[in-house]
mmCIF file of C-alpha atoms in Angstrom:
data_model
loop_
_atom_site.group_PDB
_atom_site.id
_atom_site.type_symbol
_atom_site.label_atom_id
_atom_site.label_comp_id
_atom_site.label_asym_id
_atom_site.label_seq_id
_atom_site.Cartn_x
_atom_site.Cartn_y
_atom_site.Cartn_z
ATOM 1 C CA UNK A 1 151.002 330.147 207.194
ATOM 2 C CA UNK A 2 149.887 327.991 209.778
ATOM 3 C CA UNK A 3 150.424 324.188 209.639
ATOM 4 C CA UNK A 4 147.409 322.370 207.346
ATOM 5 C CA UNK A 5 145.613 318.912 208.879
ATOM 6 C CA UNK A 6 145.947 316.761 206.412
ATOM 7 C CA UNK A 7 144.387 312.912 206.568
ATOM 8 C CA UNK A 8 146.571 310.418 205.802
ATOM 9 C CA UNK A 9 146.041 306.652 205.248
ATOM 10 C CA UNK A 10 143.773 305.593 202.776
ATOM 11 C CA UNK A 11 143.306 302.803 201.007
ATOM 12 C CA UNK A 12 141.230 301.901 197.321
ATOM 13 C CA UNK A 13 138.697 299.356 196.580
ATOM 14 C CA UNK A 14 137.590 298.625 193.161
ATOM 15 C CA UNK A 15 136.173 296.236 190.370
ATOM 16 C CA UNK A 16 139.282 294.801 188.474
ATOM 17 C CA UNK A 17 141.618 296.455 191.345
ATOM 18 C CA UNK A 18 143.514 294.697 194.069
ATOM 19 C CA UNK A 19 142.841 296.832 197.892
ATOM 20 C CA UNK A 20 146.216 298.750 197.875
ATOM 21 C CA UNK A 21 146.945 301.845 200.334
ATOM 22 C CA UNK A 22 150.015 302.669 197.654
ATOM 23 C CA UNK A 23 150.403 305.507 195.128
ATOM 24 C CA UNK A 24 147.821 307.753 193.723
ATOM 25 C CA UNK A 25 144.225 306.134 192.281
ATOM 26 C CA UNK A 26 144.609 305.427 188.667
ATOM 27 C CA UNK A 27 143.181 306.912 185.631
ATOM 28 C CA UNK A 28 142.176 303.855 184.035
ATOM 29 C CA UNK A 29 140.281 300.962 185.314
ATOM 30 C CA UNK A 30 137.413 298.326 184.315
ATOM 31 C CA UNK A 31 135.327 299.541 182.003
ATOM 32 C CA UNK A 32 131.507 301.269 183.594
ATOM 33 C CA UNK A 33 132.825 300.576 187.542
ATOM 34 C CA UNK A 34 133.929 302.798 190.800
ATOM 35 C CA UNK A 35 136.948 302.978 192.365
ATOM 36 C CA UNK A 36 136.663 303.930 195.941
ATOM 37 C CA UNK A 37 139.005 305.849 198.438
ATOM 38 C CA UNK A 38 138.297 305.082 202.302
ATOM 39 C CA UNK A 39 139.827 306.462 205.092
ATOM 40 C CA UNK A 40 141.718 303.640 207.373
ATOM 41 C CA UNK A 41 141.333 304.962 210.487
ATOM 42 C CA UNK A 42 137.715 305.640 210.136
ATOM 43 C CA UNK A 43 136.336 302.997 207.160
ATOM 44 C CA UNK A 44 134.160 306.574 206.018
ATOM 45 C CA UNK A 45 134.493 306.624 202.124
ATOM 46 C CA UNK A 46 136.850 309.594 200.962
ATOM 47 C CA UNK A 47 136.103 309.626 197.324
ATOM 48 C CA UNK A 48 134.569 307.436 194.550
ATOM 49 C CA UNK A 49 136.214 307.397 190.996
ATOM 50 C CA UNK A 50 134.026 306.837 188.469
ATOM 51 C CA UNK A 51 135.296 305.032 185.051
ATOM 52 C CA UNK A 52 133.529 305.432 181.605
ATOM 53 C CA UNK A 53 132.976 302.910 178.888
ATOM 54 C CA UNK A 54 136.458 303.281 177.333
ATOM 55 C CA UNK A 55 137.898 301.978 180.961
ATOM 56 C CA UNK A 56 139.180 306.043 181.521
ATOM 57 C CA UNK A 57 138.107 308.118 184.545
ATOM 58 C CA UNK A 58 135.543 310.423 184.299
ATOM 59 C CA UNK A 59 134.060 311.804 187.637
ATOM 60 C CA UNK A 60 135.680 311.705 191.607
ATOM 61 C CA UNK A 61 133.027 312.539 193.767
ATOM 62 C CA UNK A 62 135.004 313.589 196.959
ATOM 63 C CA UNK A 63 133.504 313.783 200.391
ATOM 64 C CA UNK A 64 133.335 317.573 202.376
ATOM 65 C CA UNK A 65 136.699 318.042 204.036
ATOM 66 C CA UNK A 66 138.801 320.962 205.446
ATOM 67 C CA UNK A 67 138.706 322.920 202.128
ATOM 68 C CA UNK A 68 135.276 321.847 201.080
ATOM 69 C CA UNK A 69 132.382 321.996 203.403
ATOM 70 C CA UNK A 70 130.014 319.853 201.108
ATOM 71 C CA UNK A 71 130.613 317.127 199.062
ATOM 72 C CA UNK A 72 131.504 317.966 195.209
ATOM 73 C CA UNK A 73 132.763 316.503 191.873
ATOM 74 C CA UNK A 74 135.250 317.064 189.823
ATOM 75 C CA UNK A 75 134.971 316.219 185.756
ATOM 76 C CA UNK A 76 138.197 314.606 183.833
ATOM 77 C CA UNK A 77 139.152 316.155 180.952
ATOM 78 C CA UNK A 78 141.288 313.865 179.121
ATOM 79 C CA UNK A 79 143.396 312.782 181.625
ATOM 80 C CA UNK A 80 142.879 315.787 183.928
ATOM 81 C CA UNK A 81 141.248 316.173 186.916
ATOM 82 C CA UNK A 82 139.250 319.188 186.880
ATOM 83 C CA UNK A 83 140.628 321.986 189.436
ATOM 84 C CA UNK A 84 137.526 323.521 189.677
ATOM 85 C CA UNK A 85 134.505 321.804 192.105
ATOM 86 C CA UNK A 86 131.264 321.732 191.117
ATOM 87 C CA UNK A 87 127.926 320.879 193.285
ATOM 88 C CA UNK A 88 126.700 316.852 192.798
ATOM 89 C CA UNK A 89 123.853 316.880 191.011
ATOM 90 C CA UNK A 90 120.917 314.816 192.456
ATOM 91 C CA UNK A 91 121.242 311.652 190.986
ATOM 92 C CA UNK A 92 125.322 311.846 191.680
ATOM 93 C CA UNK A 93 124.209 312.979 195.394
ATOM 94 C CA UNK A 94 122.080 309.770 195.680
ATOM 95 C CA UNK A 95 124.807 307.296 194.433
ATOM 96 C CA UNK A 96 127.361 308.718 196.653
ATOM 97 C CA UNK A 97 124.792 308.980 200.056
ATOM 98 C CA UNK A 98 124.813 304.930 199.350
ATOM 99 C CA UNK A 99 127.836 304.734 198.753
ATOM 100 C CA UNK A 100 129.005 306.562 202.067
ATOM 101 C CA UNK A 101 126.720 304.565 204.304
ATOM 102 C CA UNK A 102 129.381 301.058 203.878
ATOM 103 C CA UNK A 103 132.095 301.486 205.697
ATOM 104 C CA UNK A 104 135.367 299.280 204.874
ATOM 105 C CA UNK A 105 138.464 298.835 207.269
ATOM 106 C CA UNK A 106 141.752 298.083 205.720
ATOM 107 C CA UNK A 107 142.921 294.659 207.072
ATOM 108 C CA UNK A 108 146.865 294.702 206.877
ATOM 109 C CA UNK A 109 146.872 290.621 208.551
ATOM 110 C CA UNK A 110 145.873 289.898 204.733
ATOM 111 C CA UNK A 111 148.432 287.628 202.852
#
């Protein structure tokens, strides 16, 4: 098995959510907002959680990467992230094509 590239160091932005590069991205955030996931070395978005009117996760959107070639979603059931990809529909594909076009860089000077 050879050795996998994985990219590390990422950090979140989000409505209700301090910037933080730690731990996973939670399930639960401000009601009807995104979370998203950029890369620090690059600023290129990495995924955008989307959170329902209860405040729970519903949707990631992640970008194409070494095991997807396109970008894709993934529905929450519950409090599970779906395993299985799916193609973004058109109106997902147009919020997330916005979406990728800001870059953010993660500014560790911050106090």
């Amino acid at each position: 098995m050879g050795k996998r590239k994985h990219r590390k160091g990422t950090f979140r932005v989000g409505k209700g959510i301090k910037p933080t590069d730690k731990g996973h991205a939670p399930l639960v955030g401000s009601p009807n907002s995104n979370l998203d996931t950029y890369y620090k070395e690059t600023g290129k978005l990495h995924r955008r959680r989307k959170f329902g009117v209860d405040g729970r996760a519903v949707k990631d959107y992640d970008a194409a990467d070494y095991h997807h070639s396109h970008d894709h979603a993934h529905d929450f059931n519950g409090t599970v992230r779906g395993k299985k990809s799916r193609n973004l529909t058109k109106q997902e594909r147009r919020e997330f094509e916005k979406a990728k076009r800001k870059r953010r860089f993660w500014n560790n000077d911050k106090k």
